[in-house]
Amino acid sequence: MIGRRKLIGVGLGLAGSFSAAPAAMAFAPPTRRLAFDNLHTGETLDVAYFENGAYVGDALAAVNHVLRDYRTGDVHVIEPKLLDLLTTLSASLGATARIGVISGYRSPKTNALLHKESGQVASGSLHMQGQAIDIRISGVDTARLRDAAQRLAIGGVGYYPTSEFVHVDVGRVRRWEGA
């Protein structure tokens, strides 16, 4: 269990980097680590993307690569605040499994194709800006994942129970349910 002083210290230390975010983000650890399993490419990544008070450039580049548009191969910068959201979300669930990635970055070409095929894909999706990700976590029910993301009130949360994934983004706070 984390002590009160340590918790306050961590919160104060991170306050500047999350000034516009809700208090839940202030509890991110001083070293932030994520583990991904890209469900389309089979690639995995376990990386400390934030250490010693700064984002780690090589680690962010590795994240950008793993979360690329698997259809086109296009790589785009993933918003670090999205990574911080995932770190906070995983910690809030006590999850230790890799984050299963259904969709990270989407090129405009891919997004247009998916939007044409499905009314569930927004034409101006935040996936195209590296600010959204569709995920599942092994051992965590998607309804529980959705509920935890909604409690954080950091950005958008879409719940797709039939497809068994949750969309999270760092846009405005909103929620919806799809198929």
Short mmCIF file of N, CA and C in Angstrom, two decimals:
data_model
loop_
_atom_site.label_atom_id
_atom_site.label_comp_id
_atom_site.label_asym_id
_atom_site.label_seq_id
_atom_site.Cartn_x
_atom_site.Cartn_y
_atom_site.Cartn_z
N MET A 1 0.85 -1.19 0.00
CA MET A 1 0.00 0.00 0.00
C MET A 1 0.88 1.24 0.00
N ILE A 2 0.52 2.21 -0.78
CA ILE A 2 1.32 3.42 -0.89
C ILE A 2 1.02 4.34 0.27
N GLY A 3 2.07 4.91 0.85
CA GLY A 3 1.90 5.80 1.98
C GLY A 3 1.36 7.16 1.55
N ARG A 4 0.76 7.84 2.52
CA ARG A 4 0.14 9.14 2.22
C ARG A 4 1.17 10.15 1.74
N ARG A 5 2.32 10.23 2.41
CA ARG A 5 3.35 11.19 2.00
C ARG A 5 3.85 10.90 0.59
N LYS A 6 4.07 9.62 0.29
CA LYS A 6 4.54 9.28 -1.05
C LYS A 6 3.49 9.63 -2.09
N LEU A 7 2.23 9.36 -1.78
CA LEU A 7 1.14 9.67 -2.69
C LEU A 7 1.06 11.17 -2.94
N ILE A 8 1.19 11.96 -1.89
CA ILE A 8 1.15 13.42 -2.04
C ILE A 8 2.35 13.89 -2.85
N GLY A 9 3.51 13.31 -2.59
CA GLY A 9 4.72 13.68 -3.33
C GLY A 9 4.60 13.38 -4.80
N VAL A 10 4.08 12.22 -5.12
CA VAL A 10 3.88 11.85 -6.53
C VAL A 10 2.89 12.81 -7.17
N GLY A 11 1.81 13.09 -6.47
CA GLY A 11 0.79 14.01 -7.00
C GLY A 11 1.34 15.39 -7.25
N LEU A 12 2.13 15.93 -6.30
CA LEU A 12 2.73 17.25 -6.47
C LEU A 12 3.76 17.25 -7.59
N GLY A 13 4.51 16.18 -7.68
CA GLY A 13 5.55 16.09 -8.70
C GLY A 13 4.99 16.05 -10.11
N LEU A 14 3.81 15.52 -10.25
CA LEU A 14 3.21 15.40 -11.58
C LEU A 14 2.19 16.49 -11.88
N ALA A 15 1.89 17.31 -10.90
CA ALA A 15 0.82 18.29 -11.07
C ALA A 15 1.02 19.19 -12.28
N GLY A 16 2.23 19.61 -12.52
CA GLY A 16 2.49 20.47 -13.67
C GLY A 16 2.19 19.80 -14.99
N SER A 17 2.50 18.51 -15.11
CA SER A 17 2.30 17.84 -16.38
C SER A 17 0.84 17.49 -16.64
N PHE A 18 0.02 17.58 -15.65
CA PHE A 18 -1.40 17.23 -15.82
C PHE A 18 -2.30 18.39 -15.39
N SER A 19 -1.85 19.61 -15.55
CA SER A 19 -2.59 20.74 -15.02
C SER A 19 -4.01 20.83 -15.56
N ALA A 20 -4.24 20.40 -16.78
CA ALA A 20 -5.58 20.48 -17.35
C ALA A 20 -6.38 19.20 -17.15
N ALA A 21 -5.73 18.17 -16.61
CA ALA A 21 -6.39 16.87 -16.46
C ALA A 21 -7.01 16.75 -15.07
N PRO A 22 -7.99 15.86 -14.93
CA PRO A 22 -8.59 15.62 -13.64
C PRO A 22 -7.59 15.08 -12.63
N ALA A 23 -7.96 15.14 -11.37
CA ALA A 23 -7.07 14.71 -10.29
C ALA A 23 -6.61 13.27 -10.43
N ALA A 24 -7.40 12.41 -11.07
CA ALA A 24 -7.02 11.01 -11.22
C ALA A 24 -5.68 10.85 -11.91
N MET A 25 -5.35 11.74 -12.85
CA MET A 25 -4.09 11.65 -13.57
C MET A 25 -2.90 11.99 -12.69
N ALA A 26 -3.11 12.73 -11.60
CA ALA A 26 -2.02 13.14 -10.73
C ALA A 26 -1.42 11.97 -9.98
N PHE A 27 -2.01 10.80 -10.06
CA PHE A 27 -1.50 9.65 -9.32
C PHE A 27 -0.66 8.72 -10.17
N ALA A 28 -0.27 9.17 -11.37
CA ALA A 28 0.59 8.37 -12.22
C ALA A 28 1.96 8.23 -11.55
N PRO A 29 2.57 7.07 -11.65
CA PRO A 29 3.87 6.84 -11.00
C PRO A 29 4.98 7.65 -11.66
N PRO A 30 6.10 7.91 -10.93
CA PRO A 30 7.20 8.69 -11.49
C PRO A 30 7.86 8.01 -12.70
N THR A 31 7.89 6.69 -12.72
CA THR A 31 8.29 5.96 -13.91
C THR A 31 7.02 5.33 -14.46
N ARG A 32 6.73 5.64 -15.70
CA ARG A 32 5.51 5.14 -16.31
C ARG A 32 5.86 4.11 -17.36
N ARG A 33 5.24 2.95 -17.23
CA ARG A 33 5.54 1.81 -18.09
C ARG A 33 4.24 1.26 -18.66
N LEU A 34 4.30 0.85 -19.92
CA LEU A 34 3.15 0.21 -20.55
C LEU A 34 3.62 -1.03 -21.30
N ALA A 35 2.72 -1.99 -21.40
CA ALA A 35 2.98 -3.20 -22.18
C ALA A 35 1.81 -3.39 -23.15
N PHE A 36 2.15 -3.54 -24.42
CA PHE A 36 1.14 -3.68 -25.47
C PHE A 36 1.27 -5.02 -26.16
N ASP A 37 0.14 -5.49 -26.65
CA ASP A 37 0.06 -6.65 -27.53
C ASP A 37 -0.80 -6.21 -28.71
N ASN A 38 -0.16 -5.96 -29.85
CA ASN A 38 -0.91 -5.54 -31.03
C ASN A 38 -1.60 -6.78 -31.60
N LEU A 39 -2.91 -6.82 -31.50
CA LEU A 39 -3.67 -8.01 -31.86
C LEU A 39 -3.71 -8.27 -33.36
N HIS A 40 -3.32 -7.30 -34.18
CA HIS A 40 -3.31 -7.49 -35.62
C HIS A 40 -1.95 -7.88 -36.16
N THR A 41 -0.89 -7.36 -35.57
CA THR A 41 0.45 -7.66 -36.07
C THR A 41 1.17 -8.73 -35.27
N GLY A 42 0.67 -9.01 -34.05
CA GLY A 42 1.34 -9.98 -33.18
C GLY A 42 2.53 -9.39 -32.44
N GLU A 43 2.81 -8.11 -32.66
CA GLU A 43 3.94 -7.47 -31.98
C GLU A 43 3.59 -7.18 -30.52
N THR A 44 4.61 -7.26 -29.68
CA THR A 44 4.46 -6.89 -28.27
C THR A 44 5.51 -5.84 -27.94
N LEU A 45 5.22 -5.07 -26.93
CA LEU A 45 6.14 -4.04 -26.46
C LEU A 45 5.92 -3.85 -24.97
N ASP A 46 6.98 -3.82 -24.21
CA ASP A 46 6.95 -3.50 -22.79
C ASP A 46 8.01 -2.44 -22.60
N VAL A 47 7.59 -1.22 -22.27
CA VAL A 47 8.52 -0.09 -22.30
C VAL A 47 8.21 0.93 -21.21
N ALA A 48 9.27 1.48 -20.62
CA ALA A 48 9.15 2.63 -19.72
C ALA A 48 9.22 3.87 -20.61
N TYR A 49 8.11 4.55 -20.77
CA TYR A 49 8.04 5.69 -21.69
C TYR A 49 8.25 7.02 -20.99
N PHE A 50 8.29 7.01 -19.65
CA PHE A 50 8.50 8.22 -18.87
C PHE A 50 9.39 7.88 -17.69
N GLU A 51 10.54 8.53 -17.59
CA GLU A 51 11.48 8.29 -16.50
C GLU A 51 12.19 9.59 -16.14
N ASN A 52 12.54 9.70 -14.88
CA ASN A 52 13.33 10.86 -14.41
C ASN A 52 12.70 12.19 -14.82
N GLY A 53 11.39 12.27 -14.75
CA GLY A 53 10.69 13.52 -15.02
C GLY A 53 10.50 13.88 -16.48
N ALA A 54 10.77 12.94 -17.39
CA ALA A 54 10.65 13.27 -18.81
C ALA A 54 10.21 12.06 -19.62
N TYR A 55 9.58 12.34 -20.75
CA TYR A 55 9.23 11.27 -21.68
C TYR A 55 10.51 10.80 -22.35
N VAL A 56 10.58 9.50 -22.63
CA VAL A 56 11.76 8.87 -23.20
C VAL A 56 11.55 8.75 -24.72
N GLY A 57 12.35 9.50 -25.47
CA GLY A 57 12.18 9.58 -26.91
C GLY A 57 12.19 8.25 -27.63
N ASP A 58 13.18 7.41 -27.34
CA ASP A 58 13.25 6.10 -28.00
C ASP A 58 12.04 5.23 -27.66
N ALA A 59 11.60 5.33 -26.42
CA ALA A 59 10.43 4.55 -26.00
C ALA A 59 9.17 5.04 -26.71
N LEU A 60 9.03 6.36 -26.84
CA LEU A 60 7.87 6.90 -27.54
C LEU A 60 7.89 6.48 -29.01
N ALA A 61 9.07 6.46 -29.62
CA ALA A 61 9.18 6.02 -31.01
C ALA A 61 8.76 4.56 -31.14
N ALA A 62 9.13 3.72 -30.17
CA ALA A 62 8.74 2.31 -30.20
C ALA A 62 7.23 2.18 -30.05
N VAL A 63 6.63 2.99 -29.19
CA VAL A 63 5.16 2.99 -29.03
C VAL A 63 4.51 3.41 -30.33
N ASN A 64 5.02 4.47 -30.95
CA ASN A 64 4.45 4.95 -32.22
C ASN A 64 4.46 3.83 -33.26
N HIS A 65 5.54 3.07 -33.29
CA HIS A 65 5.66 1.98 -34.26
C HIS A 65 4.64 0.86 -33.98
N VAL A 66 4.54 0.44 -32.75
CA VAL A 66 3.63 -0.66 -32.40
C VAL A 66 2.17 -0.26 -32.59
N LEU A 67 1.87 1.01 -32.38
CA LEU A 67 0.49 1.49 -32.51
C LEU A 67 0.19 2.08 -33.89
N ARG A 68 1.06 1.80 -34.87
CA ARG A 68 0.87 2.32 -36.23
C ARG A 68 -0.39 1.75 -36.87
N ASP A 69 -0.76 2.35 -37.98
CA ASP A 69 -1.87 1.85 -38.78
C ASP A 69 -1.39 0.55 -39.43
N TYR A 70 -1.87 -0.56 -38.96
CA TYR A 70 -1.39 -1.86 -39.46
C TYR A 70 -1.83 -2.12 -40.91
N ARG A 71 -2.85 -1.41 -41.36
CA ARG A 71 -3.33 -1.61 -42.73
C ARG A 71 -2.39 -0.97 -43.76
N THR A 72 -1.88 0.22 -43.42
CA THR A 72 -1.04 0.96 -44.37
C THR A 72 0.43 0.97 -43.98
N GLY A 73 0.71 0.70 -42.71
CA GLY A 73 2.08 0.79 -42.21
C GLY A 73 2.47 2.19 -41.78
N ASP A 74 1.56 3.16 -41.92
CA ASP A 74 1.86 4.54 -41.55
C ASP A 74 2.06 4.66 -40.04
N VAL A 75 3.11 5.36 -39.67
CA VAL A 75 3.43 5.62 -38.26
C VAL A 75 3.13 7.08 -37.97
N HIS A 76 2.57 7.35 -36.80
CA HIS A 76 2.21 8.71 -36.40
C HIS A 76 2.55 8.87 -34.92
N VAL A 77 2.80 10.07 -34.52
CA VAL A 77 3.07 10.35 -33.10
C VAL A 77 1.81 10.06 -32.28
N ILE A 78 2.00 9.28 -31.23
CA ILE A 78 0.91 9.01 -30.29
C ILE A 78 1.03 10.03 -29.17
N GLU A 79 -0.07 10.67 -28.87
CA GLU A 79 -0.10 11.70 -27.83
C GLU A 79 0.33 11.11 -26.48
N PRO A 80 1.38 11.64 -25.85
CA PRO A 80 1.81 11.10 -24.55
C PRO A 80 0.72 11.10 -23.49
N LYS A 81 -0.21 12.06 -23.54
CA LYS A 81 -1.31 12.07 -22.56
C LYS A 81 -2.19 10.83 -22.71
N LEU A 82 -2.27 10.27 -23.91
CA LEU A 82 -3.01 9.02 -24.11
C LEU A 82 -2.29 7.88 -23.38
N LEU A 83 -0.98 7.87 -23.45
CA LEU A 83 -0.20 6.85 -22.74
C LEU A 83 -0.39 7.01 -21.23
N ASP A 84 -0.40 8.25 -20.76
CA ASP A 84 -0.63 8.50 -19.33
C ASP A 84 -2.02 8.03 -18.91
N LEU A 85 -3.00 8.25 -19.77
CA LEU A 85 -4.35 7.76 -19.51
C LEU A 85 -4.35 6.24 -19.37
N LEU A 86 -3.67 5.55 -20.29
CA LEU A 86 -3.61 4.09 -20.23
C LEU A 86 -2.91 3.60 -18.97
N THR A 87 -1.85 4.30 -18.57
CA THR A 87 -1.14 3.94 -17.35
C THR A 87 -2.06 4.07 -16.14
N THR A 88 -2.75 5.19 -16.06
CA THR A 88 -3.67 5.43 -14.94
C THR A 88 -4.82 4.43 -14.96
N LEU A 89 -5.35 4.15 -16.13
CA LEU A 89 -6.46 3.20 -16.26
C LEU A 89 -6.02 1.81 -15.82
N SER A 90 -4.88 1.34 -16.30
CA SER A 90 -4.38 0.02 -15.90
C SER A 90 -4.17 -0.05 -14.40
N ALA A 91 -3.57 1.00 -13.84
CA ALA A 91 -3.31 1.02 -12.39
C ALA A 91 -4.62 1.00 -11.60
N SER A 92 -5.62 1.73 -12.09
CA SER A 92 -6.90 1.77 -11.37
C SER A 92 -7.58 0.41 -11.33
N LEU A 93 -7.27 -0.42 -12.32
CA LEU A 93 -7.84 -1.77 -12.39
C LEU A 93 -6.96 -2.82 -11.72
N GLY A 94 -5.74 -2.43 -11.36
CA GLY A 94 -4.78 -3.41 -10.84
C GLY A 94 -4.37 -4.40 -11.92
N ALA A 95 -4.48 -3.99 -13.18
CA ALA A 95 -4.20 -4.88 -14.30
C ALA A 95 -2.70 -5.02 -14.52
N THR A 96 -2.26 -6.24 -14.74
CA THR A 96 -0.86 -6.51 -15.02
C THR A 96 -0.66 -7.09 -16.43
N ALA A 97 -1.73 -7.48 -17.07
CA ALA A 97 -1.64 -8.04 -18.42
C ALA A 97 -1.35 -6.92 -19.43
N ARG A 98 -0.78 -7.32 -20.56
CA ARG A 98 -0.55 -6.36 -21.64
C ARG A 98 -1.88 -5.80 -22.13
N ILE A 99 -1.82 -4.58 -22.62
CA ILE A 99 -3.00 -3.95 -23.21
C ILE A 99 -3.13 -4.48 -24.63
N GLY A 100 -4.24 -5.14 -24.91
CA GLY A 100 -4.51 -5.65 -26.25
C GLY A 100 -5.00 -4.52 -27.14
N VAL A 101 -4.26 -4.25 -28.20
CA VAL A 101 -4.57 -3.12 -29.09
C VAL A 101 -5.36 -3.61 -30.30
N ILE A 102 -6.56 -3.10 -30.44
CA ILE A 102 -7.38 -3.36 -31.61
C ILE A 102 -7.07 -2.30 -32.67
N SER A 103 -7.01 -1.05 -32.25
CA SER A 103 -6.71 0.04 -33.17
C SER A 103 -6.04 1.18 -32.42
N GLY A 104 -4.87 1.57 -32.90
CA GLY A 104 -4.17 2.73 -32.37
C GLY A 104 -4.33 3.85 -33.38
N TYR A 105 -3.20 4.26 -33.97
CA TYR A 105 -3.26 5.29 -35.00
C TYR A 105 -3.96 4.74 -36.24
N ARG A 106 -4.76 5.62 -36.87
CA ARG A 106 -5.38 5.30 -38.16
C ARG A 106 -5.06 6.41 -39.14
N SER A 107 -4.55 6.04 -40.28
CA SER A 107 -4.29 7.03 -41.33
C SER A 107 -5.63 7.57 -41.82
N PRO A 108 -5.64 8.76 -42.40
CA PRO A 108 -6.89 9.28 -42.97
C PRO A 108 -7.49 8.32 -44.00
N LYS A 109 -6.63 7.67 -44.79
CA LYS A 109 -7.12 6.71 -45.80
C LYS A 109 -7.86 5.55 -45.13
N THR A 110 -7.25 4.96 -44.10
CA THR A 110 -7.89 3.85 -43.37
C THR A 110 -9.16 4.31 -42.70
N ASN A 111 -9.12 5.48 -42.07
CA ASN A 111 -10.30 5.96 -41.36
C ASN A 111 -11.46 6.20 -42.33
N ALA A 112 -11.16 6.76 -43.50
CA ALA A 112 -12.21 6.99 -44.50
C ALA A 112 -12.83 5.68 -44.96
N LEU A 113 -11.99 4.67 -45.17
CA LEU A 113 -12.48 3.35 -45.57
C LEU A 113 -13.38 2.76 -44.48
N LEU A 114 -12.94 2.82 -43.23
CA LEU A 114 -13.73 2.26 -42.12
C LEU A 114 -15.02 3.05 -41.91
N HIS A 115 -14.95 4.36 -42.07
CA HIS A 115 -16.14 5.20 -41.93
C HIS A 115 -17.17 4.85 -43.01
N LYS A 116 -16.70 4.59 -44.22
CA LYS A 116 -17.59 4.23 -45.32
C LYS A 116 -18.27 2.88 -45.06
N GLU A 117 -17.50 1.95 -44.44
CA GLU A 117 -18.03 0.60 -44.18
C GLU A 117 -18.92 0.54 -42.94
N SER A 118 -18.72 1.46 -42.00
CA SER A 118 -19.44 1.38 -40.74
C SER A 118 -19.82 2.75 -40.23
N GLY A 119 -21.04 2.86 -39.78
CA GLY A 119 -21.50 4.10 -39.17
C GLY A 119 -20.92 4.32 -37.79
N GLN A 120 -20.15 3.36 -37.30
CA GLN A 120 -19.58 3.48 -35.96
C GLN A 120 -18.21 4.15 -35.94
N VAL A 121 -17.66 4.47 -37.11
CA VAL A 121 -16.35 5.11 -37.19
C VAL A 121 -16.56 6.59 -37.54
N ALA A 122 -16.10 7.48 -36.67
CA ALA A 122 -16.26 8.91 -36.89
C ALA A 122 -15.36 9.38 -38.03
N SER A 123 -15.89 10.25 -38.88
CA SER A 123 -15.09 10.75 -40.00
C SER A 123 -13.90 11.57 -39.52
N GLY A 124 -14.03 12.22 -38.38
CA GLY A 124 -12.93 13.01 -37.80
C GLY A 124 -12.33 12.34 -36.58
N SER A 125 -12.21 11.04 -36.61
CA SER A 125 -11.75 10.26 -35.47
C SER A 125 -10.43 10.76 -34.88
N LEU A 126 -10.34 10.75 -33.57
CA LEU A 126 -9.10 11.11 -32.88
C LEU A 126 -8.01 10.07 -33.10
N HIS A 127 -8.35 8.91 -33.62
CA HIS A 127 -7.33 7.92 -33.98
C HIS A 127 -6.36 8.53 -35.01
N MET A 128 -6.87 9.40 -35.88
CA MET A 128 -6.03 10.00 -36.93
C MET A 128 -5.04 11.02 -36.38
N GLN A 129 -5.22 11.42 -35.14
CA GLN A 129 -4.32 12.38 -34.50
C GLN A 129 -3.47 11.72 -33.42
N GLY A 130 -3.55 10.39 -33.30
CA GLY A 130 -2.78 9.70 -32.28
C GLY A 130 -3.29 9.98 -30.88
N GLN A 131 -4.58 10.30 -30.77
CA GLN A 131 -5.17 10.65 -29.48
C GLN A 131 -6.23 9.66 -29.01
N ALA A 132 -6.33 8.50 -29.69
CA ALA A 132 -7.35 7.51 -29.34
C ALA A 132 -6.80 6.11 -29.56
N ILE A 133 -7.37 5.17 -28.82
CA ILE A 133 -6.97 3.78 -28.94
C ILE A 133 -8.15 2.89 -28.56
N ASP A 134 -8.29 1.77 -29.26
CA ASP A 134 -9.31 0.77 -28.94
C ASP A 134 -8.58 -0.40 -28.30
N ILE A 135 -9.04 -0.81 -27.12
CA ILE A 135 -8.28 -1.79 -26.33
C ILE A 135 -9.17 -2.83 -25.66
N ARG A 136 -8.50 -3.86 -25.20
CA ARG A 136 -9.06 -4.80 -24.23
C ARG A 136 -7.87 -5.24 -23.37
N ILE A 137 -8.16 -5.74 -22.19
CA ILE A 137 -7.10 -6.24 -21.30
C ILE A 137 -7.50 -7.63 -20.86
N SER A 138 -6.64 -8.59 -21.14
CA SER A 138 -6.91 -9.97 -20.77
C SER A 138 -7.20 -10.06 -19.27
N GLY A 139 -8.28 -10.77 -18.95
CA GLY A 139 -8.65 -10.95 -17.56
C GLY A 139 -9.50 -9.83 -16.99
N VAL A 140 -9.74 -8.78 -17.77
CA VAL A 140 -10.57 -7.67 -17.32
C VAL A 140 -11.81 -7.61 -18.22
N ASP A 141 -12.97 -7.78 -17.64
CA ASP A 141 -14.22 -7.70 -18.38
C ASP A 141 -14.33 -6.32 -19.03
N THR A 142 -14.77 -6.26 -20.28
CA THR A 142 -14.81 -4.97 -20.98
C THR A 142 -15.78 -3.98 -20.31
N ALA A 143 -16.83 -4.46 -19.68
CA ALA A 143 -17.73 -3.55 -18.96
C ALA A 143 -17.00 -2.92 -17.77
N ARG A 144 -16.18 -3.71 -17.12
CA ARG A 144 -15.38 -3.18 -16.00
C ARG A 144 -14.34 -2.18 -16.50
N LEU A 145 -13.74 -2.47 -17.64
CA LEU A 145 -12.77 -1.56 -18.26
C LEU A 145 -13.45 -0.24 -18.62
N ARG A 146 -14.63 -0.33 -19.22
CA ARG A 146 -15.41 0.86 -19.55
C ARG A 146 -15.71 1.69 -18.32
N ASP A 147 -16.21 1.01 -17.27
CA ASP A 147 -16.58 1.72 -16.04
C ASP A 147 -15.38 2.44 -15.44
N ALA A 148 -14.23 1.79 -15.43
CA ALA A 148 -13.02 2.40 -14.87
C ALA A 148 -12.61 3.62 -15.70
N ALA A 149 -12.68 3.50 -17.02
CA ALA A 149 -12.33 4.63 -17.89
C ALA A 149 -13.30 5.80 -17.68
N GLN A 150 -14.57 5.50 -17.54
CA GLN A 150 -15.55 6.56 -17.32
C GLN A 150 -15.34 7.25 -15.98
N ARG A 151 -14.97 6.50 -14.96
CA ARG A 151 -14.69 7.09 -13.64
C ARG A 151 -13.53 8.08 -13.70
N LEU A 152 -12.56 7.83 -14.56
CA LEU A 152 -11.43 8.74 -14.67
C LEU A 152 -11.84 10.09 -15.25
N ALA A 153 -12.86 10.10 -16.10
CA ALA A 153 -13.40 11.33 -16.71
C ALA A 153 -12.29 12.15 -17.37
N ILE A 154 -11.45 11.47 -18.15
CA ILE A 154 -10.33 12.14 -18.80
C ILE A 154 -10.63 12.47 -20.26
N GLY A 155 -11.37 11.64 -20.95
CA GLY A 155 -11.68 11.88 -22.36
C GLY A 155 -12.87 11.05 -22.77
N GLY A 156 -12.93 10.71 -24.03
CA GLY A 156 -14.04 9.92 -24.53
C GLY A 156 -13.88 8.44 -24.22
N VAL A 157 -15.01 7.79 -23.97
CA VAL A 157 -15.04 6.36 -23.69
C VAL A 157 -16.19 5.75 -24.50
N GLY A 158 -15.82 4.87 -25.42
CA GLY A 158 -16.80 4.14 -26.21
C GLY A 158 -16.76 2.68 -25.83
N TYR A 159 -17.91 2.09 -25.67
CA TYR A 159 -18.01 0.69 -25.24
C TYR A 159 -18.62 -0.12 -26.38
N TYR A 160 -17.91 -1.18 -26.78
CA TYR A 160 -18.35 -2.05 -27.87
C TYR A 160 -18.43 -3.48 -27.34
N PRO A 161 -19.55 -3.81 -26.68
CA PRO A 161 -19.66 -5.11 -26.01
C PRO A 161 -19.64 -6.31 -26.96
N THR A 162 -20.23 -6.19 -28.13
CA THR A 162 -20.24 -7.30 -29.09
C THR A 162 -18.83 -7.58 -29.61
N SER A 163 -18.09 -6.53 -29.91
CA SER A 163 -16.72 -6.67 -30.40
C SER A 163 -15.71 -6.81 -29.27
N GLU A 164 -16.15 -6.64 -28.06
CA GLU A 164 -15.35 -6.80 -26.84
C GLU A 164 -14.12 -5.90 -26.80
N PHE A 165 -14.37 -4.58 -26.95
CA PHE A 165 -13.30 -3.63 -26.74
C PHE A 165 -13.87 -2.32 -26.24
N VAL A 166 -12.95 -1.50 -25.73
CA VAL A 166 -13.30 -0.17 -25.23
C VAL A 166 -12.40 0.84 -25.95
N HIS A 167 -13.01 1.90 -26.42
CA HIS A 167 -12.30 3.02 -27.02
C HIS A 167 -12.04 4.04 -25.92
N VAL A 168 -10.80 4.53 -25.81
CA VAL A 168 -10.50 5.65 -24.92
C VAL A 168 -9.73 6.68 -25.73
N ASP A 169 -9.96 7.95 -25.39
CA ASP A 169 -9.23 9.02 -26.06
C ASP A 169 -9.01 10.18 -25.10
N VAL A 170 -8.21 11.13 -25.52
CA VAL A 170 -7.91 12.29 -24.69
C VAL A 170 -8.60 13.54 -25.23
N GLY A 171 -9.70 13.35 -25.92
CA GLY A 171 -10.54 14.46 -26.37
C GLY A 171 -11.44 14.92 -25.23
N ARG A 172 -12.51 15.56 -25.59
CA ARG A 172 -13.45 16.02 -24.55
C ARG A 172 -14.13 14.82 -23.89
N VAL A 173 -14.58 15.00 -22.68
CA VAL A 173 -15.24 13.92 -21.94
C VAL A 173 -16.61 13.66 -22.55
N ARG A 174 -16.81 12.40 -22.94
CA ARG A 174 -18.09 11.97 -23.50
C ARG A 174 -18.11 10.46 -23.45
N ARG A 175 -19.26 9.87 -23.70
CA ARG A 175 -19.38 8.40 -23.70
C ARG A 175 -20.44 7.96 -24.67
N TRP A 176 -20.26 6.72 -25.16
CA TRP A 176 -21.22 6.15 -26.12
C TRP A 176 -21.07 4.64 -26.10
N GLU A 177 -22.05 3.98 -26.71
CA GLU A 177 -22.01 2.52 -26.84
C GLU A 177 -22.24 2.16 -28.30
N GLY A 178 -21.44 1.24 -28.79
CA GLY A 178 -21.56 0.73 -30.15
C GLY A 178 -21.82 -0.77 -30.11
N ALA A 179 -21.62 -1.42 -31.22
CA ALA A 179 -21.86 -2.86 -31.31
C ALA A 179 -20.65 -3.66 -30.90
#
